[in-house]
Coordinates of C-alpha atoms in Angstrom, one line a residue:
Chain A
X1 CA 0.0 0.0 0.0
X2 CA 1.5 3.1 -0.9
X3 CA -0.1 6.6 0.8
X4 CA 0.9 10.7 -0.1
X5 CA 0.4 13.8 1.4
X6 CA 0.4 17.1 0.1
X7 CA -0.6 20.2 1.2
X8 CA -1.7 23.4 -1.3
X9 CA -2.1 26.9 -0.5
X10 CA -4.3 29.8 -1.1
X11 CA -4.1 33.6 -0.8
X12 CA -7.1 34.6 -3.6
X13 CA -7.2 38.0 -4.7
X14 CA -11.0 38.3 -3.9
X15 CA -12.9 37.8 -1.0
X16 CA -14.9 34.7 -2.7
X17 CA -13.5 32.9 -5.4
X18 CA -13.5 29.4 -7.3
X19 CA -9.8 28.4 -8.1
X20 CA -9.4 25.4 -10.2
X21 CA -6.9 22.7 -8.9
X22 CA -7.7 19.7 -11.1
X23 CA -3.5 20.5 -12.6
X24 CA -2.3 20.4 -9.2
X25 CA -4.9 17.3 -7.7
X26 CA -3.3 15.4 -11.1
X27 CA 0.1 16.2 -10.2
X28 CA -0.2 15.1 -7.0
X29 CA -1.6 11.5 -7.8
X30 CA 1.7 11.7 -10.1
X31 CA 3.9 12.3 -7.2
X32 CA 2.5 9.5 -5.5
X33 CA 2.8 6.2 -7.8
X34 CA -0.6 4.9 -6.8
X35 CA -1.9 3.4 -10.0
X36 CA -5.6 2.7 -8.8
X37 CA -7.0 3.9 -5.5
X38 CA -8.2 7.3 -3.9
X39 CA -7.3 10.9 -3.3
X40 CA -8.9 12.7 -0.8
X41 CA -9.0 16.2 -1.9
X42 CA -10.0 18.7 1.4
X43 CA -10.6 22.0 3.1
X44 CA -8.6 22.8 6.0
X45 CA -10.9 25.2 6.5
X46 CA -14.6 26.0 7.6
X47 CA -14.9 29.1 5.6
X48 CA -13.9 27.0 2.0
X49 CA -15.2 24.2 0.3
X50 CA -14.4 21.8 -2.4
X51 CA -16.4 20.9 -5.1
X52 CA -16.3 19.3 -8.8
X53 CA -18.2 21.1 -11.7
X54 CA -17.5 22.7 -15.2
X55 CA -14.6 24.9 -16.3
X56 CA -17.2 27.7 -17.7
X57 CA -17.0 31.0 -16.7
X58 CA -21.4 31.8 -16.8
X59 CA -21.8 28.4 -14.6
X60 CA -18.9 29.0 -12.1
X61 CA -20.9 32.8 -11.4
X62 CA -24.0 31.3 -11.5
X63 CA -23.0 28.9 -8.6
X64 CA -21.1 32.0 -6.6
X65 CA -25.1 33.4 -7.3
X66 CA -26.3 30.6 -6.3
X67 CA -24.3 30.3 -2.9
X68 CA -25.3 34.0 -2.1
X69 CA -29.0 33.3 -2.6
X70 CA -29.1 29.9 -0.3
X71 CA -26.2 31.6 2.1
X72 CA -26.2 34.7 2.4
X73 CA -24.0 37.8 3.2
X74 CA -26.2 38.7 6.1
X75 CA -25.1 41.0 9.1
X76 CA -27.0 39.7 12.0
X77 CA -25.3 36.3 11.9
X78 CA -25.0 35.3 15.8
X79 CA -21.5 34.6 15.3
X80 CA -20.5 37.7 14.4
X81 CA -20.9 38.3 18.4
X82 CA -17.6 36.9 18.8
X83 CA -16.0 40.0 16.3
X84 CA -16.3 37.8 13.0
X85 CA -18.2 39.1 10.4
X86 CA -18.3 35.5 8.1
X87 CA -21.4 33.8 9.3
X88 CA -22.1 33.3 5.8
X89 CA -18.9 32.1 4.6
X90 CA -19.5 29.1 7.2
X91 CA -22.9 28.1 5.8
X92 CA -21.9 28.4 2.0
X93 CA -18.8 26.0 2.9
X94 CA -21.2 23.8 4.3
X95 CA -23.3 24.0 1.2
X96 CA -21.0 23.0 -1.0
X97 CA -19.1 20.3 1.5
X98 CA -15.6 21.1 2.3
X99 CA -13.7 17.8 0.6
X100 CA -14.3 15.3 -1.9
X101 CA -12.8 11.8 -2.6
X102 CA -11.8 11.1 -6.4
X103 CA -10.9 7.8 -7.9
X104 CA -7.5 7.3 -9.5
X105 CA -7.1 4.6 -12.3
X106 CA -4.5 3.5 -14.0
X107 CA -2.5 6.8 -12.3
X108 CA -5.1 9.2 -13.5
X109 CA -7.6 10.7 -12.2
X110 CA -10.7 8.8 -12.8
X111 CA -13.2 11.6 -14.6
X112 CA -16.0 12.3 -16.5
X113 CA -15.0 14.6 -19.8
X114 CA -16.1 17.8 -17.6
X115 CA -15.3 17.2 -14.7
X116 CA -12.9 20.0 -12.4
X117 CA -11.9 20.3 -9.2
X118 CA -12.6 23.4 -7.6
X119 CA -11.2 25.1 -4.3
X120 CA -14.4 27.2 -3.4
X121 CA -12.9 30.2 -1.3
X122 CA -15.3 31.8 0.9
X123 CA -13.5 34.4 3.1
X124 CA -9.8 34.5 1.1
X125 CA -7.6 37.3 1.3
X126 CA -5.4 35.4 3.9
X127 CA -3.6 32.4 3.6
X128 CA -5.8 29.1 3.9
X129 CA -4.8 25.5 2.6
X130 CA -6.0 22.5 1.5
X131 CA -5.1 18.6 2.1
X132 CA -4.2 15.9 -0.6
X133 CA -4.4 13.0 1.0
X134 CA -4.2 9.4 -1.5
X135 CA -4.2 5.5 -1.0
X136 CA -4.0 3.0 -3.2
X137 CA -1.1 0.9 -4.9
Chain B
X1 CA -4.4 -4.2 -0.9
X2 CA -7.6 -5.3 -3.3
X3 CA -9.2 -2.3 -5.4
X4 CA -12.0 -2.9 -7.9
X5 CA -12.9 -0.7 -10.7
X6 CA -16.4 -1.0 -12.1
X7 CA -18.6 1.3 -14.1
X8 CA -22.8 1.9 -14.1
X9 CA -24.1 3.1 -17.2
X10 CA -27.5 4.6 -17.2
X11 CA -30.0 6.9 -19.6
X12 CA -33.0 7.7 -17.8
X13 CA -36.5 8.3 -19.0
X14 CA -37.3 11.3 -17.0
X15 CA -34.9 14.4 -17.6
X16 CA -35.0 14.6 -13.8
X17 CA -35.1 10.7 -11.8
X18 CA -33.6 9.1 -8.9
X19 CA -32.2 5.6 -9.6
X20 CA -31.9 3.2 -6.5
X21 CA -28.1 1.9 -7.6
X22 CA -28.0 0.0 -4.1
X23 CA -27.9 -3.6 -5.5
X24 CA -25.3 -3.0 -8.4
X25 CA -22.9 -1.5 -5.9
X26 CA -23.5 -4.2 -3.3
X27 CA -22.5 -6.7 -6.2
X28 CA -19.4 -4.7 -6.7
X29 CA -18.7 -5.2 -3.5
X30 CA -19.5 -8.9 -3.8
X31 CA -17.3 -9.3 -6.9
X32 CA -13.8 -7.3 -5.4
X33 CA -13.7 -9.6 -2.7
X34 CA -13.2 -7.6 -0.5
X35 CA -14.1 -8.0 3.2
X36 CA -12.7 -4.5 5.1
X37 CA -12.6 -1.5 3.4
X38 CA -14.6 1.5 1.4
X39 CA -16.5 2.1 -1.6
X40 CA -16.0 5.5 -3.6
X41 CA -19.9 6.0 -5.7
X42 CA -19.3 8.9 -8.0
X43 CA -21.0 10.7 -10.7
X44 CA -18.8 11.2 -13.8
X45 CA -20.4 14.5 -14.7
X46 CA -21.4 17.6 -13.6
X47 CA -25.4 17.5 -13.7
X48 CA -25.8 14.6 -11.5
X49 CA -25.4 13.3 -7.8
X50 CA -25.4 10.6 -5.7
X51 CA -27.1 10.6 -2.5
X52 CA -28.2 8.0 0.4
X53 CA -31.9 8.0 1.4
X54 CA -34.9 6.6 2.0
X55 CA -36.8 3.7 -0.5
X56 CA -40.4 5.3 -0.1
X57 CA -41.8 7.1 -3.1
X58 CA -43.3 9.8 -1.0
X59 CA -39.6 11.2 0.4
X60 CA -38.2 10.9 -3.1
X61 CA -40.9 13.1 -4.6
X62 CA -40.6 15.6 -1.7
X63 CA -36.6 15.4 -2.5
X64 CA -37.0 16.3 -5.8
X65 CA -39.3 19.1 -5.4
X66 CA -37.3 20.6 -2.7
X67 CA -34.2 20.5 -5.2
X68 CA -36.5 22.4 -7.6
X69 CA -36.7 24.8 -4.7
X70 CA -33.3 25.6 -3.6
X71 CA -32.3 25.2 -7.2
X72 CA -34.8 26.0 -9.9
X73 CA -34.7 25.4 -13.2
X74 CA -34.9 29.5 -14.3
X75 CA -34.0 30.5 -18.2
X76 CA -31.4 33.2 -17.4
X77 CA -28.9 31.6 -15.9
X78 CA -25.4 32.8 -17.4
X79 CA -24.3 29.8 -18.0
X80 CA -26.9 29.3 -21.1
X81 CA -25.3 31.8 -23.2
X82 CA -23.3 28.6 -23.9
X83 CA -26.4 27.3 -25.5
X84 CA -26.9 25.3 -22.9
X85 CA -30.6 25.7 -21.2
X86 CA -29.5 22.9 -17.9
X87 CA -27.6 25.4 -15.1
X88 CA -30.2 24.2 -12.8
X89 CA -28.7 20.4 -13.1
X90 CA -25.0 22.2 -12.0
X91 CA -26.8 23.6 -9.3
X92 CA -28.6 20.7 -8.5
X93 CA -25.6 18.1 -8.3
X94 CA -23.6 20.5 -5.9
X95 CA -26.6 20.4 -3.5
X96 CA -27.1 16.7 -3.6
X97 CA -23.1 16.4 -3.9
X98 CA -21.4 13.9 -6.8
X99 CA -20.3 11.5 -4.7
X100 CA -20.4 9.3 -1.2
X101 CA -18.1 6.9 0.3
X102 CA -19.6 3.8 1.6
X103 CA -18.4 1.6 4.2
X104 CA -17.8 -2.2 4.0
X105 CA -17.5 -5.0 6.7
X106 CA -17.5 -8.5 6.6
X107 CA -17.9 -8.1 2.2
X108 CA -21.0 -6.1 2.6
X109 CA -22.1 -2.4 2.8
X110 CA -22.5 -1.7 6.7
X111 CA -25.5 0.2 6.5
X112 CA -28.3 1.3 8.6
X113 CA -32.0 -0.4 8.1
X114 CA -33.1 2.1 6.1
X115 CA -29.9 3.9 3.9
X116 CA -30.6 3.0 0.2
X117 CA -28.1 4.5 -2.5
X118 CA -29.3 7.0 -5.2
X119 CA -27.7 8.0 -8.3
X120 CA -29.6 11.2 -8.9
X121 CA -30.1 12.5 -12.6
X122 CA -30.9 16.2 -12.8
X123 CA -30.2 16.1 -16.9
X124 CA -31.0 12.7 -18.0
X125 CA -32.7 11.0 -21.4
X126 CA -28.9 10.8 -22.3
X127 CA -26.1 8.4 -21.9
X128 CA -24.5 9.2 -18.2
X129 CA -22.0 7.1 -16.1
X130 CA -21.0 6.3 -12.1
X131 CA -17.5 4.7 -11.2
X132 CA -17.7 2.6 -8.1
X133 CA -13.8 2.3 -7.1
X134 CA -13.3 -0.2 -3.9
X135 CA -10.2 -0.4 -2.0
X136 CA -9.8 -2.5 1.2
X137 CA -8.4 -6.0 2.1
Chain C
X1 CA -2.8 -2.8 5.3
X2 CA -5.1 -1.6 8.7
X3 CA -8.7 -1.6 8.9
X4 CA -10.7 -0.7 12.0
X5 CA -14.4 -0.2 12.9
X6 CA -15.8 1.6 15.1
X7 CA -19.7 2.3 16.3
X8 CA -20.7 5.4 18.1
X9 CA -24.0 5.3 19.2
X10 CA -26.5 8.8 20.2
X11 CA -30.1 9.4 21.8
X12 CA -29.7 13.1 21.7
X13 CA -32.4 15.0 24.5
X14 CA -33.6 17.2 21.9
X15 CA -34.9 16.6 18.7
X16 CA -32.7 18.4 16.8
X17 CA -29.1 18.9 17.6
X18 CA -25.3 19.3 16.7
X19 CA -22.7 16.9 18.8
X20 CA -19.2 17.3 18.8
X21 CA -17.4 13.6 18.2
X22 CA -14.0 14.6 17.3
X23 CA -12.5 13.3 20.2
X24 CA -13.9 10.3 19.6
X25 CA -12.7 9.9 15.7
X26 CA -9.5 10.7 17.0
X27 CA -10.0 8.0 19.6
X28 CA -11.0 5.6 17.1
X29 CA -7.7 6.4 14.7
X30 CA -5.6 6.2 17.5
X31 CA -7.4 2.5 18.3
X32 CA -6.6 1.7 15.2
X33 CA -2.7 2.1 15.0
X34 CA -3.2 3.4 11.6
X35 CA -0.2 6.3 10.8
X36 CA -1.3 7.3 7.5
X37 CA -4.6 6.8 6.3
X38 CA -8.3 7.6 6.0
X39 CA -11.4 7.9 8.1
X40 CA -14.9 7.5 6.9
X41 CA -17.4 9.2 9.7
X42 CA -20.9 8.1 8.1
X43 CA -24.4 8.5 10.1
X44 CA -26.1 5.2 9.7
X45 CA -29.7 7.0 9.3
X46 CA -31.3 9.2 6.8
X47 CA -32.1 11.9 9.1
X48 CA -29.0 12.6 10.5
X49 CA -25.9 13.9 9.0
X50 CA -22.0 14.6 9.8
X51 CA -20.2 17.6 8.7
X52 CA -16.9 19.8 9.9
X53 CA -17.4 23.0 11.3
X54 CA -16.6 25.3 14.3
X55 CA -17.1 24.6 18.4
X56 CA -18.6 27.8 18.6
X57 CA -22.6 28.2 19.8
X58 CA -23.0 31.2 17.7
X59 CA -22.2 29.8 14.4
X60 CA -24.1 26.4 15.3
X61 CA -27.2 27.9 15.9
X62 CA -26.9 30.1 13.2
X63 CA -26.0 26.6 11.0
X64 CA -29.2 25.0 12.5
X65 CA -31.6 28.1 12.2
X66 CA -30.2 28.0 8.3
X67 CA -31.3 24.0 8.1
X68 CA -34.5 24.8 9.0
X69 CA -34.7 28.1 6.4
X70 CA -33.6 26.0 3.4
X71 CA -35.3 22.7 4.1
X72 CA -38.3 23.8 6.6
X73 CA -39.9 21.7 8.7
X74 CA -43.3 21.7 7.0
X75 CA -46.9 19.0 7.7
X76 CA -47.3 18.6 4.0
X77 CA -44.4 16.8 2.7
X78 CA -45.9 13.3 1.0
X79 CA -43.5 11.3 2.7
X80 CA -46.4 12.1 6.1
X81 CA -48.6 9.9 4.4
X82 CA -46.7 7.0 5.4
X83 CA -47.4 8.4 9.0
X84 CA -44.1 9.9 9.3
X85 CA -43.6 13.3 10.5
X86 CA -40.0 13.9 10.0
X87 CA -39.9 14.8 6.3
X88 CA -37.5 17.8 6.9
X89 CA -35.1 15.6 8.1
X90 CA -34.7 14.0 5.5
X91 CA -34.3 17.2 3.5
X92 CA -31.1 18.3 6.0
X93 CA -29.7 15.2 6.2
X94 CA -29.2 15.6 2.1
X95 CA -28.5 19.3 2.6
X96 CA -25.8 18.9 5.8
X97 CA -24.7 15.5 3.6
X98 CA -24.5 11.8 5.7
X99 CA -20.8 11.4 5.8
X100 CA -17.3 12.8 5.5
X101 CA -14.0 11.6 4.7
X102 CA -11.1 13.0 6.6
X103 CA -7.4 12.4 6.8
X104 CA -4.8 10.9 8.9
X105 CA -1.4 11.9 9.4
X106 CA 1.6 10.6 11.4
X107 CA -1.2 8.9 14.1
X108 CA -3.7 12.4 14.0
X109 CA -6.5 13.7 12.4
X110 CA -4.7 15.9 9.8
X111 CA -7.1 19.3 10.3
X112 CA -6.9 22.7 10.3
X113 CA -6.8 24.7 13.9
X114 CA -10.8 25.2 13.6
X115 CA -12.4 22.4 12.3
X116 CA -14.5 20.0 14.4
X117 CA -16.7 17.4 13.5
X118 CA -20.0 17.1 14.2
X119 CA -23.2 15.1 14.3
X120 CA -25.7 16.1 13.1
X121 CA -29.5 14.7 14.5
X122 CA -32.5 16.2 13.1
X123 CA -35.1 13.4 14.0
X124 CA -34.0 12.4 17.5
X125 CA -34.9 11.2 21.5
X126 CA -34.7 7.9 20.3
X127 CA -30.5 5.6 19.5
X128 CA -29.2 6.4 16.0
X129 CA -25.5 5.3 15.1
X130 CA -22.2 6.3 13.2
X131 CA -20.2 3.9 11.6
X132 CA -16.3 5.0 11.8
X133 CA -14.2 3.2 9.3
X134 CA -10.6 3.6 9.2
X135 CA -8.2 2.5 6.6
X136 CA -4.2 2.9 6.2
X137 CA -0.6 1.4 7.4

């Protein structure tokens, strides 16, 4: 059994933003010599998620839409008592789940012809990071 | 180390349908032979989930009207400028989520009396596919 | 290869409520002698969930008060007419999603310095279980 670790990190330029790390997920399951097994791709986070969907610009803003209509940017979150002000940024990383498992095959990842990874950045601006962990042989 | 590759193909009546898959990945199960380990279900594109729930018709229907809720199927999303008229679906599979691990013991799933396994389709009537990827001992 | 399984069983007071278990995952990995590996947390019921978030009671009310804003509890859904009440649930138990995935490194639960895992009961007063399955070396 063979097992890899490997940490990514994020400083996005906007406060919410979708960042694509299929390259880097790919890479990763490279590093690691596991022909078939899984990567668990994660949030270390509870203000990020992860999430698989569609390199396309109109779908990627109509899902940060869509996370602002079911979550919103509210102010009278209660906790935003303790001096936070990103209530929201906890519910929309709960919305979309903060990690995903993928299956590798044959030392690739295992996808669909659309399918991305996405790290879903909720409250960026600072320095967050994300866990690669895979298993397999 | 065992892992077990195997792939459901499906093309659905309804545009919109929830397929109970529980069976066919129980037989996967059966056929890696293995007796300890987990079960990666995953949708292979971007329009559809997989979810555990309840067999009962009632709970599926109320399921699938409460995705049309949180997620409807509007005309102007931005997304559609592609030519594309299903942003809903994208929506739709982040709510339900693409994918679940399952556990095993003992060579079967270890579930709860009433956890059934759905491979939702939020953009059917075409040909769509699930990897189930098993690793264990 | 390790395996190791583990059952954590709950009969919350109220009906709906948020428990705190990552002592016992970490209990669990630490059981299992496993350095480098996986851990599947998975609710055993349909209307019950596990997610990550913070130990902080402003953010998990504000996470519960959101459950029931995006999947209500409502009389009407059809799944009453089996004589069930507990349709909404169901509906958070899909929304929160049933299980996560989360890594292990070097003996520990590899996470960031906020996130906690939690159960999450929204039908209970009565035993519902978790299955904890970990895999590794």
């Amino acid at each position: 059994m063979k097992t890899h670790t490997k940490y990514l990190w994020f400083t996005t330029k906007k406060e919410k933003e979708f960042v694509n790390i299929t390259d880097e997920v790919q890479e990763a399951v490279k590093e690691s010599g596991v022909k078939e097994g899984l990567a668990l791709v994660s949030a270390m986070h509870i203000t990020s998620g992860i999430f698989v969907n569609d390199e396309e610009p109109g779908i990627k803003q109509d899902l940060m839409e869509w996370a602002e209509k079911v979550a919103p940017d509210l102010p009278n979150y209660l906790h935003h008592r303790t001096g936070e002000s990103n209530g929201d940024a906890h519910l929309k990383s709960t919305l979309f789940h903060h990690e995903i498992t993928v299956p590798i095959t044959k030392g690739q990842l295992d996808f669909g012809p659309w399918q991305q990874i996405f790290y879903a950045e909720f409250d960026g601006q600072r320095k967050k990071r994300v866990i690669i962990k895979i298993l397999g042989e």
